[in-house]
Amino acid sequence: MNQPATKVLVIGYVWPEPRSSAAGGHMMQILETFLTQGWDITFSSPATIGEHKADLAALGITECAIELNNSSFDDFIRELAPNIVLFDRFMMEEQFGWRVEKHCPAALRVLETSDLQSLRDARQQRLKDDLKAQPGNDDFSALFAPGLEDEFQRMADTDLAKREIAAIYRCDISLMISDVEIRLLTEHFKVPAALLHWCPLMLEPPTEAFAPFDERAHFLSIGNFRHAPNWDAVLWMKNSVWPLIRQQLPGAQLHIYGAYTPPKATALHNAAQGFHVMNWAEDALQVMTAARICLAPLRFGAGIKGKLADAMLCGTPNITTPVGAEAMGDEQPWPGAIAHSATALADAAVSLYQDRERWTQAQEHGRQLLARRYDQNIHGPALVECLEQCRNDLAAHRRNNFTGSMLRHHAHKSTQYMSQWIEAKNRNL
């Protein structure tokens, strides 16, 4: 007798757009991993549908729009009766977690963190403070210097960190795209390692020959403009990095692609300066393959960078910062260069752009790095194994996470008491 298919409910912060953001691409990789297991997937979201939404129905995934603060979700989840509920970002766990606890307490609760938003927010604030203190600063070595203990000290008192880490405790497993963030959580926030699973980008390693040096031209930068680190990087390139590159390469051209290009970004377009704002790329890998260098001068952020993984997939060496490279590489050579200042970034970009031998070596380093860290044939099965083991021993897993059980209990009870109070108040009106 066949076992019934595992039912998975995904509660998405947004509808996935794999061609617009790394987060959307990672969600699709997770969904595709589940599909290979024959699992029955329903994807729901309270968000409006974006113009680049993936066609989930074509993959056999049921789509369902839901609403915030609407009791209709109760009937929906009771009828669906999922075995696994995956929350896309901690805000969805905050909004819907208590309803899942109420109606499907035995369902495995999984949190897709995408990145630690509280870490990204703390780093953004540090950058603002740095720019305010040193408006003309070119060298951001001090900005990139803090270790994990320093990050913890800056994050620990923030409301965002408390909310985000509470959601991690309330879930049975949180998927972490960055192993650096796992160390931050386990070593400094003291989150039990059993609650976290390293799930980086899951990619098919390239096997074809890359387009060679002589068939490439120009610099490229890419990233969703709604993502604050990307917009900051564009401004830094416009004001500091790109003018320094043009001083050494007067004919250089930079093509900047990104979904949801706002007027403030379009206004930066200047063909005379070789600074081209190109809007959304229909095929990001195609434009990446045509470029000789990928520029990613990120001054803050968290997680890992899909644009740099795409660059490696296309054999395009990159120039980035310590924040851009964080959690992406290992002890082996980086497929490009990592620098701390606008001057150093520009010098590295110009040098690599002109040096065929170094460029070809960097290209190969990217291929090797993908094989070592991002092979879907390793991380996909590991994700399934983690979830199945947790499901099979869920009672013990939750006993060992007493803090999470306590937080779920209080979240459920507080909303229950509030609902009862509202109902009583309405009866007395």
C-alpha positions as a printed Julia matrix, in Angstrom:
429×3 Matrix{Float64}:
   0.0    0.0     0.0
   1.38   3.38   -1.05
   2.07   5.97    1.61
   0.19   9.27    1.15
   2.35  12.04   -0.24
   3.9   14.46    2.24
   1.95  17.71    2.16
   3.98  20.91    2.29
   2.51  24.35    2.82
   4.78  27.28    2.02
   3.76  30.67    3.4
   5.68  33.1     1.23
   6.67  36.63    2.12
   6.49  37.25   -1.64
   5.69  35.12   -4.68
   9.04  33.73   -5.87
  10.8   35.62   -8.66
  13.95  33.6    -9.39
  15.06  35.98  -12.12
  14.76  39.03   -9.85
  16.53  38.03   -6.65
  18.73  35.4    -5.06
  16.05  34.83   -2.41
  13.55  33.94   -5.13
  16.08  31.62   -6.75
  16.8   29.89   -3.46
  13.1   29.37   -2.78
  12.71  27.75   -6.2
  15.65  25.45   -5.47
  13.96  24.37   -2.23
  10.64  23.78   -4.0
  12.33  21.77   -6.74
  14.07  19.65   -4.1
  10.68  18.91   -2.53
   9.17  18.07   -5.92
  11.87  15.46   -6.55
  10.56  13.67   -3.44
   7.04  13.56   -4.85
   5.79  15.9    -2.12
   2.48  17.71   -2.6
   3.25  21.44   -2.4
   0.91  24.38   -1.85
   2.44  27.85   -2.08
   0.5   30.65   -0.42
   1.28  34.32    0.09
  -0.44  37.52    1.19
   1.74  39.53   -1.23
   0.62  41.01   -4.51
   1.85  39.18   -7.58
   5.0   40.7    -9.06
   5.63  41.06  -12.76
   8.39  38.41  -12.78
   6.63  35.72  -10.72
   7.58  32.09  -11.4
   4.89  29.87  -12.92
   4.46  27.52   -9.98
   1.34  25.88  -11.37
   3.33  24.66  -14.39
   5.53  22.74  -11.94
   2.52  21.11  -10.3
   2.51  23.41   -7.27
  -0.86  24.66   -6.04
  -1.05  28.44   -5.64
  -3.28  30.09   -3.06
  -3.58  33.77   -2.1
  -4.06  34.38    1.63
  -4.66  37.48    3.74
  -3.06  38.83    6.87
  -5.22  38.89   10.01
  -7.99  36.94    8.34
  -9.59  33.93   10.03
 -10.24  32.35    6.62
  -6.7   31.02    6.89
  -7.9   28.8     9.76
 -10.33  26.93    7.5
  -7.72  26.78    4.75
  -5.01  25.16    6.84
  -7.42  22.81    8.65
  -8.63  21.46    5.33
  -5.12  21.22    3.86
  -3.66  19.52    6.98
   0.0   19.88    5.93
   2.77  17.69    7.32
   5.35  20.45    6.83
   4.86  24.21    6.98
   7.66  26.37    5.59
   7.64  30.04    6.56
   9.43  32.29    4.08
  11.13  34.88    6.32
  10.45  35.37   10.02
   7.65  37.91    9.45
   5.47  35.15    8.03
   6.08  33.01   11.11
   5.05  35.98   13.27
   1.84  36.48   11.31
   0.76  32.88   10.74
   2.74  30.76   13.18
   0.14  30.87   15.96
  -2.57  29.72   13.54
  -0.37  26.82   12.43
   0.2   25.94   16.1
  -3.53  26.05   16.75
  -4.71  23.93   13.83
  -1.68  21.8    12.84
   0.44  21.4    15.97
   2.06  18.21   14.66
   3.27  19.82   11.42
   7.02  20.31   11.12
   7.72  24.05   11.24
  10.53  25.17    8.93
  11.84  28.73    8.6
  13.57  29.87    5.41
  15.61  32.78    6.76
  17.11  33.81    3.38
  19.59  35.85    5.42
  19.65  37.32    8.92
  17.79  40.56    8.43
  18.82  41.81   11.85
  22.48  41.41   10.84
  21.91  43.24    7.57
  20.07  46.03    9.39
  22.85  46.41   11.99
  25.47  46.64    9.24
  23.42  49.23    7.36
  23.22  51.34   10.49
  26.99  51.02   10.98
  27.52  52.28    7.43
  25.23  55.26    8.04
  27.14  56.11   11.2
  30.45  55.78    9.36
  29.37  58.02    6.47
  28.03  60.62    8.9
  31.3   60.65   10.83
  33.52  60.59    7.72
  31.53  61.96    4.73
  34.43  61.76    2.28
  35.73  58.37    3.34
  37.17  56.16    0.62
  38.59  53.3     2.69
  36.05  51.13    4.54
  38.51  48.71    6.13
  37.18  49.64    9.59
  33.6   49.06    8.41
  34.46  45.52    7.3
  36.67  44.75   10.3
  34.18  43.83   13.08
  34.14  40.16   14.07
  31.1   38.14   15.08
  31.34  39.22   18.72
  31.14  42.85   17.6
  28.18  42.04   15.36
  26.46  40.37   18.32
  27.02  43.41   20.53
  25.45  45.69   17.94
  22.51  43.37   17.25
  21.66  42.04   20.7
  19.59  44.97   21.96
  17.64  45.53   18.76
  13.97  44.75   18.4
  14.6   43.15   15.0
  17.1   40.61   16.36
  14.78  39.65   19.21
  11.88  39.11   16.81
  13.95  37.18   14.3
  15.66  34.88   16.77
  12.38  34.26   18.64
  10.94  33.01   15.34
  13.97  30.72   14.9
  13.29  29.22   18.33
   9.57  28.77   17.58
  10.41  26.75   14.47
  11.75  23.22   14.45
  14.38  23.86   11.76
  15.67  27.1    10.28
  17.39  27.0     6.89
  20.54  29.12    6.92
  22.1   30.11    3.62
  25.28  31.35    5.34
  27.5   29.22    7.55
  28.93  32.44    9.02
  25.44  33.28   10.28
  25.21  29.81   11.82
  28.37  30.57   13.78
  26.98  33.92   14.86
  23.76  32.32   16.13
  25.33  29.32   17.85
  28.46  30.9    19.32
  27.12  34.31   20.33
  23.32  34.14   20.53
  23.59  30.58   21.91
  20.95  29.15   19.57
  21.12  25.32   19.65
  22.85  23.97   16.56
  20.09  21.35   16.2
  17.67  24.13   15.2
  19.77  25.24   12.23
  20.52  23.6     8.89
  23.06  24.93    6.39
  21.23  25.19    3.09
  23.22  27.36    0.65
  22.39  27.93   -2.99
  21.85  24.56   -4.65
  23.33  24.74   -8.14
  24.21  22.41  -10.96
  27.96  22.76  -11.47
  28.84  24.01  -14.97
  30.32  21.4   -17.28
  30.57  23.34  -20.56
  33.54  25.48  -21.54
  33.21  29.12  -20.5
  33.3   32.01  -22.95
  36.98  33.04  -23.05
  38.64  36.37  -22.27
  38.69  37.66  -25.86
  34.95  37.11  -26.33
  34.09  39.24  -23.29
  33.8   43.0   -22.93
  32.74  45.59  -20.37
  31.86  45.54  -16.7
  28.53  44.41  -15.29
  26.64  44.92  -12.03
  23.33  43.27  -11.28
  20.82  43.16   -8.43
  17.23  43.9    -7.48
  16.92  47.64   -6.82
  14.43  47.01   -4.0
  17.26  45.43   -2.01
  18.95  48.23   -0.05
  22.53  46.83   -0.27
  22.28  46.77   -4.07
  21.12  50.37   -4.29
  23.92  51.5    -1.97
  26.43  49.64   -4.16
  25.14  51.44   -7.26
  25.55  54.82   -5.57
  29.09  53.96   -4.44
  29.99  52.86   -7.95
  28.52  56.02   -9.46
  30.19  58.43   -7.05
  33.51  56.74   -6.26
  34.45  53.41   -7.84
  33.48  53.93  -11.47
  35.17  57.35  -11.93
  38.43  55.76  -10.72
  38.07  52.92  -13.24
  37.38  55.38  -16.07
  40.5   57.34  -15.22
  42.55  54.25  -16.08
  40.27  52.81  -18.78
  38.66  55.83  -20.51
  36.65  53.64  -22.86
  35.3   51.3   -20.17
  31.56  50.65  -20.05
  29.5   49.56  -17.04
  26.08  47.94  -17.56
  23.85  47.88  -14.5
  20.87  45.52  -14.49
  18.19  45.11  -11.85
  14.52  44.35  -11.39
  12.15  47.12  -10.35
  14.39  49.98  -11.46
  13.17  53.19   -9.78
  13.36  56.65  -11.38
  16.2   57.59   -8.99
  18.29  54.8   -10.53
  17.36  55.62  -14.13
  18.43  59.2   -13.43
  22.0   57.98  -12.87
  22.31  56.76  -16.47
  25.09  58.62  -18.27
  26.32  57.18  -21.55
  29.1   59.76  -21.8
  30.55  58.38  -18.56
  30.06  54.79  -19.67
  27.53  54.34  -16.85
  24.52  52.52  -18.31
  21.42  51.72  -16.21
  19.84  48.9   -18.22
  16.77  48.0   -16.13
  15.78  44.32  -15.84
  17.69  41.59  -17.68
  15.42  39.05  -19.33
  18.24  36.49  -19.05
  20.7   37.38  -16.28
  23.08  34.54  -17.16
  23.26  35.66  -20.77
  24.32  39.22  -19.95
  26.68  37.91  -17.27
  28.34  35.6   -19.8
  28.95  38.54  -22.15
  30.7   40.62  -19.46
  34.38  40.4   -18.61
  34.08  41.51  -14.96
  31.22  41.5   -12.44
  31.37  44.43  -10.01
  29.73  43.9    -6.61
  31.01  46.62   -4.23
  28.64  45.85   -1.35
  29.19  47.91    1.8
  26.61  46.05    3.89
  24.41  42.98    3.67
  24.01  39.45    4.97
  23.58  35.92    3.69
  25.37  35.01    0.46
  25.21  36.75   -2.89
  23.33  35.21   -5.78
  24.96  37.61   -8.24
  28.4   36.22   -7.36
  27.17  32.64   -7.72
  25.74  33.57  -11.13
  29.07  35.11  -12.07
  30.85  31.84  -11.21
  28.26  29.86  -13.18
  29.04  32.02  -16.19
  32.81  32.04  -15.71
  32.84  35.78  -15.0
  35.44  36.86  -12.42
  34.17  39.33   -9.83
  35.44  42.26   -7.81
  33.75  42.59   -4.43
  34.19  43.47   -0.75
  34.51  41.32    2.39
  30.74  41.63    2.87
  30.13  40.42   -0.69
  32.45  37.45   -0.28
  31.31  36.53    3.25
  30.29  32.87    3.58
  30.67  32.32   -0.17
  34.2   31.0    -0.36
  36.68  28.95    1.63
  40.44  28.82    2.06
  41.03  28.4    -1.66
  41.68  31.35   -4.04
  38.75  33.71   -4.66
  37.5   33.92   -8.29
  38.46  37.56   -8.69
  39.47  40.05   -6.01
  38.26  41.31   -2.63
  39.03  44.9    -1.64
  38.15  47.39    1.12
  38.23  50.79   -0.57
  37.01  52.45   -3.74
  40.61  52.91   -4.88
  41.52  49.28   -4.25
  38.34  48.02   -5.92
  39.01  50.14   -9.01
  42.67  49.11   -9.21
  41.76  45.42   -8.86
  39.04  45.74  -11.5
  41.33  47.44  -14.02
  44.18  44.99  -13.41
  42.0   41.89  -13.78
  40.2   43.35  -16.81
  43.51  43.62  -18.67
  45.33  40.5   -17.47
  44.27  37.5   -19.54
  46.24  34.95  -17.51
  44.99  36.07  -14.09
  41.48  36.44  -15.47
  41.48  32.86  -16.8
  42.76  31.56  -13.46
  40.0   33.43  -11.62
  37.44  31.92  -13.98
  38.62  28.42  -13.12
  38.67  29.22   -9.39
  34.96  30.03   -9.69
  34.2   26.67  -11.27
  36.08  24.86   -8.53
  34.37  26.87   -5.79
  30.91  26.02   -7.12
  31.77  22.32   -7.1
  33.1   22.46   -3.53
  30.28  24.42   -1.88
  27.12  24.67   -3.98
  26.49  21.28   -5.61
  22.74  20.63   -5.66
  23.4   16.88   -5.65
  24.84  17.27   -2.15
  22.68  19.95   -0.55
  19.32  18.8    -1.92
  19.48  15.29   -0.38
  20.96  16.75    2.82
  17.96  19.07    3.18
  15.47  16.24    2.72
  17.37  14.02    5.16
  17.37  16.79    7.78
  13.62  17.37    7.5
  12.77  13.67    7.53
  14.94  13.0    10.59
  13.33  15.88   12.42
   9.82  14.7    11.5
  10.59  11.18   12.66
  11.77  12.38   16.07
   9.69  15.54   16.43
   8.53  15.03   20.01
  12.07  14.63   21.34
  13.33  17.45   19.12
  10.76  19.8    20.62
  11.45  18.69   24.18
  15.09  19.55   23.61
  13.96  22.99   22.43
  12.04  23.97   25.53
  12.57  27.67   24.86
  10.86  27.3    21.5
   7.97  25.32   22.99
   7.54  28.01   25.64
   7.54  30.79   23.03
   4.99  28.94   20.87
   2.8   28.38   23.94
   2.77  32.05   24.85
   2.29  33.19   21.25
  -0.73  30.89   20.95
  -2.21  31.79   24.31
  -1.74  35.54   23.93
  -3.55  35.57   20.58
  -6.26  33.3    22.0
  -6.83  35.63   24.96
  -6.87  38.65   22.65
  -9.44  36.97   20.38
 -11.62  36.13   23.39
 -11.35  39.7    24.68
 -12.38  41.12   21.28
 -15.32  38.73   21.05
 -16.49  39.62   24.57
 -16.15  43.31   23.84
 -18.19  42.95   20.65
 -20.95  41.1    22.52
 -21.21  43.95   25.02
 -21.43  46.69   22.41
